[in-house]
Amino acid sequence: MEHDERAAGSRCLVAGATGYIGGRLVPELLAAGLRVRCLARDPGKLRDHPWAGEAEVVRGDVTDADSVAEAMQGVDVAYYLVHALGSGRDFESTDRHAARIFGERAKAAGVRRIVYLGGLTPAGVPDHALSPHLRSRAEVGSILLGSGVPTTVLRAAVIIGSGSASFEMLRHLTERLPVMITPRWVRTRIQPIAVRDVLRILVGSADMPARVNRAFDIGGPDVLTYRDMMIRYAAVAGLPRRVVLPVPVLTPGLSSHWVGLVTPVPASLARPLTESLRHEVVCHEHDIEAYVPNPPGHPLSFDEAVRLALRRVQDAQVATRWSSSAVPGAPSDPLPTDPDWAGGSLYTDLREAEVDAPADTLWRVIEGVGGENGWYSFPLAWALRGRLDRLAGGVGLRRGRRDAQRLRIGDSLDFWRVEEIEPGHLLRLRAEMRLPGPAWLEMYAENEGAGRSRYRQRALFHPHGLLGHAYWWAVSPFHALVFGGMARNIARTAAAAPHPRERECAPAR
């Protein structure tokens, strides 16, 4: 591969770092030895990212020429990962205006390369016949290519990764509907690509020779219809085979409302996504490989990309996705800036109670749950659940606990397993009873000062298919009795327990 200038040590500007791709690209650029500056309208949105202390973050907006000009100072490579998708009917005008500012200010600042991630467009279809979403992405690419700054435009179809709007739509449709009456666009041929390959190509594009100023199609090894993708997603996720029945009566507009009804993906996003699915989006060239060669095992297959996107659930770590301390470890993992509907469904039952006892006393009660001590609420319900679990081939409540007072990671605890302990603060249990999806129970002891504490309890359930959703809604009417009673009784038990100082002062008998 020929290089005019090495990218290592260069400064990169990432416009769109709060977005799906941008938030995942920054740590990849840092790992490649590049210095990174992020342009964000609200820098506070980036503070919880694990890389926040390694990248420079500046306030600005791509529609504000002055802030873009300031952000461009000293920059070698500028990544443009911004789209006004779902921001209103005039999003094409907003995209056009922002792209012109970005290109003009990049040229004025002496930026040596712009890298833009756009959409894969069908061959032979005139611009006016494209969906507004694809048409706008194509126009932005043309504007940047004509800016006078050498530009790499990468054109991708559906990106497979947790948090990608296209993937989340696919996930929720497949998870929730075992039988689907679908629009005609489920027959459209698509060449999806794994988010890991997209990021790898974005990073590699920083090092292209100055003479390169063009667009490249990027895609994975599989060309599939949308129907194929739903069926293969179900297979990878361990769901029963989906029945997909296309009908000709659902227009893109009706389709977006249907998607909005069935899934948590907002209709404002579903509409441009479904409109784009009218067109066949398949790579017509693979020239990018001459500049960013594929390492062994890449590009990833559709099945492998889905498997990685579901990894958090399969590895029993999904609970941390909804925790403020979540630290993603891979491009497929969720980020703090991902929307609430990303990462699949998660049902939560949250309970809190003030405790008239110090946190260490409350913690002893938490660490003592299960086994002979029971679960502090409605013993008959817990016993019945254990019996039902044994009838279904599960472990039931017969395992008890290893030690009456102390727990450690990996301990069995009735039909739970200790997954995480932060002594004095957090106990996280993973359910091992037979359920249509993984479940967790978290219990926290939080110090409130002045000899008081707060008990916080969180039950989480990640439904597996339609049966999982049905299960949660079937049992949720009993949560107030079971989980609510558990929170109240743990708080009362802690408040009634002798405090450490009281035990020390008690007379010997």
Coordinates of C-alpha atoms in Angstrom, one line a residue:
M1 CA 0.0 0.0 0.0
E2 CA 1.4 3.4 -1.0
H3 CA 1.4 6.3 1.5
D4 CA 2.2 9.9 1.0
E5 CA 2.2 10.7 4.7
R6 CA 2.0 8.5 7.8
A7 CA -1.1 9.1 9.9
A8 CA 0.5 8.0 13.2
G9 CA 0.7 10.9 15.6
S10 CA -1.6 13.1 13.5
R11 CA -4.4 15.1 15.0
C12 CA -7.9 14.0 14.1
L13 CA -11.1 15.9 14.4
V14 CA -14.2 13.8 14.9
A15 CA -17.5 15.6 14.2
G16 CA -20.3 13.5 15.5
A17 CA -18.5 11.9 18.5
T18 CA -21.8 11.6 20.4
G19 CA -23.3 9.5 17.6
Y20 CA -23.2 5.7 17.1
I21 CA -20.1 5.5 14.9
G22 CA -18.3 8.5 16.3
G23 CA -18.4 7.3 19.9
R24 CA -16.9 4.0 18.8
L25 CA -14.3 5.5 16.4
V26 CA -12.6 7.7 19.0
P27 CA -11.0 4.9 21.0
E28 CA -10.0 3.1 17.8
L29 CA -8.2 6.2 16.7
L30 CA -6.5 6.6 20.1
A31 CA -5.4 3.0 20.0
A32 CA -3.8 3.6 16.6
G33 CA -1.7 6.4 18.1
L34 CA -3.6 9.4 16.7
R35 CA -4.5 12.4 18.8
V36 CA -8.2 13.1 18.8
R37 CA -10.3 16.2 19.1
C38 CA -14.1 15.9 19.4
L39 CA -16.5 18.5 18.2
A40 CA -19.8 18.3 20.2
R41 CA -22.7 20.6 20.8
D42 CA -22.9 19.3 24.3
P43 CA -19.5 18.2 25.5
G44 CA -21.1 16.9 28.7
K45 CA -22.5 14.0 26.8
L46 CA -19.0 12.6 26.3
R47 CA -17.8 12.8 29.9
D48 CA -18.9 9.2 30.8
H49 CA -17.0 7.6 28.0
P50 CA -14.0 5.6 29.2
W51 CA -11.8 7.5 26.7
A52 CA -13.0 11.0 27.9
G53 CA -9.7 11.8 29.6
E54 CA -7.6 10.9 26.5
A55 CA -9.4 13.0 23.9
E56 CA -9.8 16.7 23.6
V57 CA -13.4 17.8 23.5
V58 CA -14.5 21.2 22.2
R59 CA -17.9 22.8 22.0
G60 CA -19.3 23.6 18.6
D61 CA -21.8 22.8 15.9
V62 CA -21.2 21.9 12.3
T63 CA -23.7 24.5 11.2
D64 CA -21.7 27.2 13.0
A65 CA -18.8 28.2 10.8
D66 CA -16.8 30.0 13.5
S67 CA -16.9 27.0 15.9
V68 CA -15.9 24.6 13.0
A69 CA -13.1 26.9 12.0
E70 CA -11.7 27.0 15.5
A71 CA -12.0 23.2 15.9
M72 CA -10.1 22.7 12.6
Q73 CA -7.0 24.4 13.8
G74 CA -4.0 22.1 13.8
V75 CA -6.0 19.2 12.5
D76 CA -4.6 16.7 9.9
V77 CA -7.6 14.5 9.3
A78 CA -11.2 15.5 9.8
Y79 CA -13.9 12.9 10.2
Y80 CA -17.4 14.0 9.3
L81 CA -19.9 11.6 10.9
V82 CA -22.9 13.9 11.2
H83 CA -26.4 13.5 9.7
A84 CA -29.6 15.4 10.3
L85 CA -31.6 12.1 10.1
G86 CA -34.9 12.4 11.9
S87 CA -34.4 16.1 12.7
G88 CA -37.4 17.3 10.6
R89 CA -38.6 17.7 7.0
D90 CA -35.8 20.1 6.1
F91 CA -33.0 17.8 7.1
E92 CA -31.6 17.8 3.5
S93 CA -31.0 21.5 3.6
T94 CA -29.4 21.3 7.1
D95 CA -27.1 18.5 5.9
R96 CA -26.1 20.5 2.8
H97 CA -25.4 23.7 4.7
A98 CA -23.3 21.8 7.4
A99 CA -21.3 19.9 4.8
R100 CA -20.3 23.1 2.9
I101 CA -19.2 24.8 6.1
F102 CA -17.1 21.7 7.1
G103 CA -15.4 21.4 3.7
E104 CA -14.7 25.2 3.4
R105 CA -13.2 25.4 6.9
A106 CA -11.2 22.3 6.4
K107 CA -9.6 23.7 3.3
A108 CA -8.9 27.1 5.0
A109 CA -7.2 25.3 8.0
G110 CA -5.0 23.2 5.7
V111 CA -6.5 19.8 6.7
R112 CA -4.9 17.2 4.5
R113 CA -7.9 14.7 4.5
I114 CA -11.6 14.5 5.1
V115 CA -13.2 11.1 5.8
Y116 CA -17.0 10.8 5.5
L117 CA -19.2 7.8 6.2
G118 CA -22.3 7.9 4.0
G119 CA -24.8 5.5 2.6
L120 CA -24.5 2.9 -0.1
T121 CA -26.6 3.9 -3.1
P122 CA -28.0 1.7 -5.8
A123 CA -26.4 1.7 -9.3
G124 CA -28.4 3.2 -12.1
V125 CA -30.9 5.0 -9.9
P126 CA -31.0 8.8 -10.5
D127 CA -30.6 11.0 -7.4
H128 CA -34.2 12.3 -7.6
A129 CA -35.5 8.7 -7.4
L130 CA -33.5 7.9 -4.2
S131 CA -35.1 8.1 -0.7
P132 CA -34.5 11.6 0.9
H133 CA -32.1 9.9 3.4
L134 CA -29.9 8.3 0.7
R135 CA -30.1 11.3 -1.5
S136 CA -28.9 13.6 1.2
R137 CA -26.0 11.3 2.1
A138 CA -25.0 11.2 -1.5
E139 CA -25.1 15.0 -1.8
V140 CA -23.0 15.5 1.4
G141 CA -20.4 13.2 -0.1
S142 CA -20.3 15.2 -3.4
I143 CA -20.0 18.4 -1.5
L144 CA -17.0 17.2 0.5
L145 CA -15.4 15.6 -2.5
G146 CA -15.6 19.1 -4.2
S147 CA -14.2 21.0 -1.2
G148 CA -10.6 21.1 -2.4
V149 CA -9.5 18.8 0.4
P150 CA -8.7 15.2 -0.5
T151 CA -11.7 13.3 0.7
T152 CA -12.5 9.6 1.4
V153 CA -16.3 8.9 1.1
L154 CA -17.2 5.5 2.5
R155 CA -20.6 4.2 1.4
A156 CA -22.1 1.5 3.7
A157 CA -25.5 -0.1 3.8
V158 CA -26.8 -1.7 7.0
I159 CA -24.3 -1.6 9.8
I160 CA -24.5 -4.5 12.2
G161 CA -23.7 -3.6 15.8
S162 CA -25.6 -2.9 19.0
G163 CA -26.7 0.7 18.9
S164 CA -26.9 1.0 15.1
A165 CA -30.4 2.3 14.2
S166 CA -30.7 -0.2 11.3
F167 CA -29.6 -3.1 13.4
E168 CA -31.8 -2.2 16.3
M169 CA -34.8 -2.1 14.0
L170 CA -33.8 -5.6 12.7
R171 CA -33.3 -6.8 16.3
H172 CA -36.6 -5.6 17.7
L173 CA -38.7 -6.8 14.7
T174 CA -37.2 -10.2 14.8
E175 CA -37.3 -10.6 18.6
R176 CA -40.9 -9.5 19.0
L177 CA -42.6 -11.0 16.0
P178 CA -42.4 -14.8 15.4
V179 CA -44.9 -14.3 12.5
M180 CA -44.6 -11.1 10.4
I181 CA -46.8 -9.6 7.7
T182 CA -44.2 -7.4 6.2
P183 CA -43.8 -4.8 3.4
R184 CA -42.3 -5.7 0.0
W185 CA -38.9 -4.2 1.0
V186 CA -38.1 -7.4 3.0
R187 CA -37.2 -8.8 -0.5
T188 CA -34.6 -6.1 -1.1
R189 CA -31.1 -7.3 -1.5
I190 CA -28.6 -5.7 1.0
Q191 CA -24.9 -6.1 1.7
P192 CA -24.6 -5.5 5.5
I193 CA -21.3 -4.8 7.2
A194 CA -20.1 -5.3 10.8
V195 CA -19.4 -2.2 12.8
R196 CA -15.9 -3.5 13.5
D197 CA -15.1 -3.5 9.8
V198 CA -16.5 0.0 9.4
L199 CA -14.3 1.3 12.2
R200 CA -11.2 -0.5 10.8
I201 CA -11.7 1.1 7.4
L202 CA -12.4 4.5 8.9
V203 CA -9.1 4.4 10.9
G204 CA -7.2 3.1 7.8
S205 CA -8.6 5.9 5.7
A206 CA -6.7 8.5 7.6
D207 CA -3.5 7.2 6.0
M208 CA -4.6 7.4 2.3
P209 CA -2.3 9.1 -0.3
A210 CA -3.1 12.7 -1.0
R211 CA -4.0 11.9 -4.6
V212 CA -7.0 9.8 -3.5
N213 CA -10.3 11.8 -3.7
R214 CA -13.2 9.5 -4.3
A215 CA -16.0 7.3 -2.9
F216 CA -15.7 3.7 -2.0
D217 CA -18.4 1.0 -1.4
I218 CA -17.8 -1.0 1.7
G219 CA -19.7 -4.1 2.7
G220 CA -19.4 -7.5 4.3
P221 CA -19.1 -10.9 2.5
D222 CA -22.9 -11.6 2.5
V223 CA -25.6 -10.3 0.2
L224 CA -28.9 -11.0 1.8
T225 CA -32.5 -9.9 1.6
Y226 CA -34.0 -8.2 4.7
R227 CA -36.1 -11.4 5.1
D228 CA -32.8 -13.4 5.1
M229 CA -31.4 -11.1 7.7
M230 CA -34.3 -11.6 10.1
I231 CA -34.2 -15.4 9.7
R232 CA -30.5 -15.5 10.2
Y233 CA -30.7 -13.2 13.2
A234 CA -33.3 -15.5 14.8
A235 CA -31.0 -18.5 14.2
V236 CA -27.9 -16.7 15.8
A237 CA -30.1 -15.5 18.8
G238 CA -31.5 -19.0 19.4
L239 CA -35.0 -18.0 18.5
P240 CA -37.5 -20.2 16.6
R241 CA -37.5 -19.8 12.9
R242 CA -39.4 -16.7 11.9
V243 CA -42.3 -16.8 9.4
V244 CA -42.2 -13.7 7.1
L245 CA -45.1 -13.0 4.8
P246 CA -44.5 -10.0 2.5
V247 CA -47.6 -8.0 1.3
P248 CA -47.8 -5.2 -1.3
V249 CA -50.0 -2.8 0.6
L250 CA -47.6 -1.4 3.1
T251 CA -46.1 1.9 1.8
P252 CA -42.9 3.3 3.3
G253 CA -45.0 5.7 5.4
L254 CA -47.2 3.0 6.7
S255 CA -44.2 0.8 7.3
S256 CA -42.5 3.4 9.5
H257 CA -45.6 3.7 11.6
W258 CA -45.8 -0.1 11.8
V259 CA -42.1 -0.3 12.9
G260 CA -42.7 2.5 15.4
L261 CA -45.7 0.5 16.8
V262 CA -43.9 -2.8 17.0
T263 CA -40.5 -1.6 18.1
P264 CA -39.1 1.2 20.4
V265 CA -37.3 2.7 17.4
P266 CA -38.8 6.2 16.9
A267 CA -40.9 6.7 13.8
S268 CA -38.8 9.7 12.9
L269 CA -35.9 7.3 12.4
A270 CA -37.9 4.4 11.2
R271 CA -39.3 6.3 8.2
P272 CA -36.0 7.2 6.5
L273 CA -34.6 3.8 7.2
T274 CA -37.6 2.0 5.7
E275 CA -37.7 4.4 2.7
S276 CA -34.1 3.5 2.0
L277 CA -34.9 -0.2 2.0
R278 CA -36.8 0.3 -1.3
H279 CA -33.5 0.3 -3.0
E280 CA -31.1 -2.6 -3.5
V281 CA -27.8 -1.6 -1.9
V282 CA -25.0 -3.9 -2.9
C283 CA -21.3 -3.1 -3.4
H284 CA -20.3 -2.6 -7.0
E285 CA -16.6 -2.4 -6.3
H286 CA -14.1 -3.3 -3.6
D287 CA -11.4 -0.8 -4.3
I288 CA -11.0 0.1 -0.7
E289 CA -9.0 -3.1 -0.2
A290 CA -6.1 -1.6 -2.1
Y291 CA -5.7 1.1 0.6
V292 CA -7.1 -0.6 3.7
P293 CA -6.3 -4.4 3.2
N294 CA -8.5 -6.9 5.0
P295 CA -6.7 -8.7 7.9
P296 CA -7.3 -12.5 8.3
G297 CA -10.9 -13.2 9.2
H298 CA -12.3 -9.9 7.8
P299 CA -14.7 -8.7 6.6
L300 CA -16.8 -10.4 9.2
S301 CA -19.8 -12.5 8.1
F302 CA -23.3 -11.4 8.9
D303 CA -23.7 -14.2 11.4
E304 CA -20.5 -13.3 13.2
A305 CA -21.4 -9.6 13.3
V306 CA -24.8 -10.5 14.9
R307 CA -23.1 -12.8 17.4
L308 CA -20.8 -10.0 18.5
A309 CA -23.7 -7.5 18.7
L310 CA -25.4 -10.0 21.1
R311 CA -22.3 -10.8 23.0
R312 CA -23.2 -8.8 26.2
V313 CA -26.3 -11.0 26.6
Q314 CA -24.6 -14.2 25.8
D315 CA -21.7 -13.5 28.1
A316 CA -24.1 -12.6 31.0
Q317 CA -22.8 -9.0 31.2
V318 CA -25.8 -7.1 29.8
A319 CA -26.8 -5.7 33.2
T320 CA -23.8 -3.3 33.1
R321 CA -25.3 -1.8 29.9
W322 CA -27.8 0.0 32.0
S323 CA -25.4 0.9 34.8
S324 CA -23.7 4.2 35.2
S325 CA -20.5 2.4 35.6
A326 CA -20.7 0.6 32.3
V327 CA -17.4 0.5 30.4
P328 CA -17.7 -1.0 27.0
G329 CA -14.8 -3.2 26.0
A330 CA -15.4 -3.6 22.2
P331 CA -17.0 -1.7 19.3
S332 CA -20.0 -4.0 19.5
D333 CA -20.6 -3.0 23.1
P334 CA -23.1 -0.3 24.1
L335 CA -22.0 3.3 25.0
P336 CA -23.5 5.8 27.5
T337 CA -24.6 8.0 24.5
D338 CA -26.6 5.3 22.8
P339 CA -30.4 5.9 22.8
D340 CA -32.6 4.1 25.4
W341 CA -34.0 1.8 22.7
A342 CA -30.5 0.6 21.7
G343 CA -29.1 -2.7 23.0
G344 CA -32.4 -4.6 23.0
S345 CA -35.2 -4.5 25.5
L346 CA -34.5 -4.5 29.2
Y347 CA -37.3 -4.6 31.7
T348 CA -36.6 -3.1 35.1
D349 CA -38.2 -3.1 38.5
L350 CA -36.6 -0.5 40.8
R351 CA -37.3 -0.2 44.6
E352 CA -35.8 2.0 47.2
A353 CA -36.2 2.4 51.0
E354 CA -34.7 4.7 53.6
V355 CA -33.1 2.7 56.4
D356 CA -32.7 3.8 60.0
A357 CA -29.4 2.0 60.3
P358 CA -25.8 2.5 59.0
A359 CA -24.8 1.1 55.6
D360 CA -22.6 -1.7 57.1
T361 CA -25.6 -3.0 59.1
L362 CA -27.8 -2.9 56.0
W363 CA -25.0 -4.7 54.0
R364 CA -24.9 -7.6 56.5
V365 CA -28.6 -8.1 55.8
I366 CA -28.1 -8.0 52.1
E367 CA -25.2 -10.4 52.2
G368 CA -27.3 -12.8 54.3
V369 CA -30.2 -13.2 51.8
G370 CA -31.3 -16.7 50.6
G371 CA -30.8 -20.1 52.1
E372 CA -32.1 -20.4 55.6
N373 CA -32.6 -16.7 55.9
G374 CA -35.0 -16.6 52.9
W375 CA -35.8 -13.7 50.6
Y376 CA -37.7 -11.4 53.0
S377 CA -41.0 -11.4 51.2
F378 CA -44.0 -13.8 50.5
P379 CA -42.2 -17.1 51.3
L380 CA -45.0 -19.1 49.6
A381 CA -44.4 -17.3 46.3
W382 CA -40.6 -18.0 46.4
A383 CA -41.3 -21.7 47.3
L384 CA -43.8 -22.0 44.5
R385 CA -41.4 -20.4 42.0
G386 CA -38.7 -22.9 43.1
R387 CA -41.1 -25.9 42.7
L388 CA -42.1 -24.7 39.2
D389 CA -38.5 -24.3 38.3
R390 CA -37.7 -27.9 39.3
L391 CA -40.7 -29.2 37.4
A392 CA -39.3 -27.4 34.3
G393 CA -35.9 -29.0 34.9
G394 CA -34.3 -26.1 36.7
V395 CA -32.3 -26.0 39.9
G396 CA -35.2 -24.7 42.2
L397 CA -34.4 -23.5 45.7
R398 CA -32.7 -26.7 46.8
R399 CA -29.1 -25.4 46.6
G400 CA -29.2 -23.0 49.5
R401 CA -26.0 -21.2 50.1
R402 CA -22.3 -22.1 50.8
D403 CA -21.9 -19.9 53.9
A404 CA -24.6 -18.5 56.1
Q405 CA -23.1 -15.0 56.4
R406 CA -20.5 -14.5 53.6
L407 CA -20.8 -14.6 49.8
R408 CA -18.2 -14.6 47.1
I409 CA -18.4 -14.3 43.3
G410 CA -19.5 -17.5 41.7
D411 CA -21.4 -18.8 44.8
S412 CA -24.7 -20.5 44.1
L413 CA -27.6 -18.9 46.1
D414 CA -30.8 -20.9 45.7
F415 CA -31.7 -20.4 42.1
W416 CA -29.3 -17.4 41.7
R417 CA -25.6 -17.2 41.1
V418 CA -23.4 -14.4 42.6
E419 CA -22.1 -12.5 39.6
E420 CA -20.6 -9.4 41.3
I421 CA -19.9 -8.1 44.8
E422 CA -18.6 -4.7 45.9
P423 CA -18.2 -5.4 49.6
G424 CA -20.4 -3.0 51.7
H425 CA -22.2 -1.7 48.6
L426 CA -23.4 -4.0 45.8
L427 CA -24.6 -7.6 45.4
R428 CA -25.5 -8.6 41.9
L429 CA -27.2 -12.0 41.3
R430 CA -27.8 -13.7 38.0
A431 CA -30.9 -15.9 37.8
E432 CA -30.3 -19.6 37.0
M433 CA -34.0 -20.7 37.1
R434 CA -35.6 -21.5 33.8
L435 CA -36.6 -18.2 32.2
P436 CA -37.3 -17.0 28.6
G437 CA -34.3 -14.6 28.9
P438 CA -31.5 -13.7 31.3
A439 CA -32.4 -11.9 34.6
W440 CA -30.5 -10.2 37.4
L441 CA -31.2 -8.9 40.9
E442 CA -29.1 -6.1 42.3
M443 CA -29.1 -4.9 45.9
Y444 CA -27.2 -1.8 47.0
A445 CA -26.4 -0.4 50.4
E446 CA -25.8 3.4 50.2
N447 CA -24.5 5.6 53.1
E448 CA -26.7 8.5 53.8
G449 CA -24.7 9.8 56.9
A450 CA -25.8 10.3 60.5
G451 CA -26.3 6.6 61.0
R452 CA -28.7 6.2 58.2
S453 CA -28.5 4.5 54.8
R454 CA -30.6 3.8 51.7
Y455 CA -31.5 0.4 50.3
R456 CA -31.8 0.2 46.5
Q457 CA -33.0 -2.8 44.7
R458 CA -33.1 -3.4 40.9
A459 CA -34.5 -6.5 39.1
L460 CA -33.6 -6.7 35.4
F461 CA -34.9 -9.0 32.7
H462 CA -33.8 -9.2 29.1
P463 CA -36.6 -10.9 27.2
H464 CA -35.8 -13.6 24.7
G465 CA -38.3 -13.4 21.9
L466 CA -42.0 -12.8 22.2
L467 CA -42.3 -15.4 25.0
G468 CA -39.9 -13.3 27.1
H469 CA -42.0 -10.2 26.7
A470 CA -45.1 -12.2 27.5
Y471 CA -43.5 -13.7 30.6
W472 CA -42.6 -10.2 32.0
W473 CA -46.0 -8.8 31.6
A474 CA -47.6 -11.9 33.1
V475 CA -45.6 -11.7 36.3
S476 CA -45.3 -7.9 36.6
P477 CA -48.6 -7.6 38.6
F478 CA -46.9 -9.6 41.4
H479 CA -43.8 -7.5 41.6
A480 CA -45.2 -5.0 44.1
L481 CA -45.9 -8.0 46.4
V482 CA -42.7 -9.8 45.9
F483 CA -40.0 -7.2 45.1
G484 CA -41.8 -4.4 47.0
G485 CA -42.2 -6.5 50.1
M486 CA -38.6 -7.6 49.8
A487 CA -37.3 -4.0 49.8
R488 CA -39.5 -3.1 52.8
N489 CA -38.6 -6.1 54.9
I490 CA -34.8 -5.9 54.2
A491 CA -35.0 -2.2 55.3
R492 CA -37.0 -3.1 58.5
T493 CA -34.6 -6.0 59.3
A494 CA -31.6 -3.8 59.0
A495 CA -33.2 -1.1 61.2
A496 CA -34.1 -3.6 63.9
A497 CA -30.6 -5.3 63.9
P498 CA -28.2 -4.3 66.7
H499 CA -25.6 -1.9 65.4
P500 CA -21.9 -2.9 65.8
R501 CA -21.3 -0.5 68.7
E502 CA -24.4 -1.8 70.5
R503 CA -23.1 -5.4 70.2
E504 CA -19.7 -4.3 71.5
C505 CA -21.3 -2.6 74.6
A506 CA -23.7 -5.5 75.3
P507 CA -22.9 -7.2 78.7
A508 CA -21.4 -10.6 78.5
R509 CA -23.6 -13.5 79.6

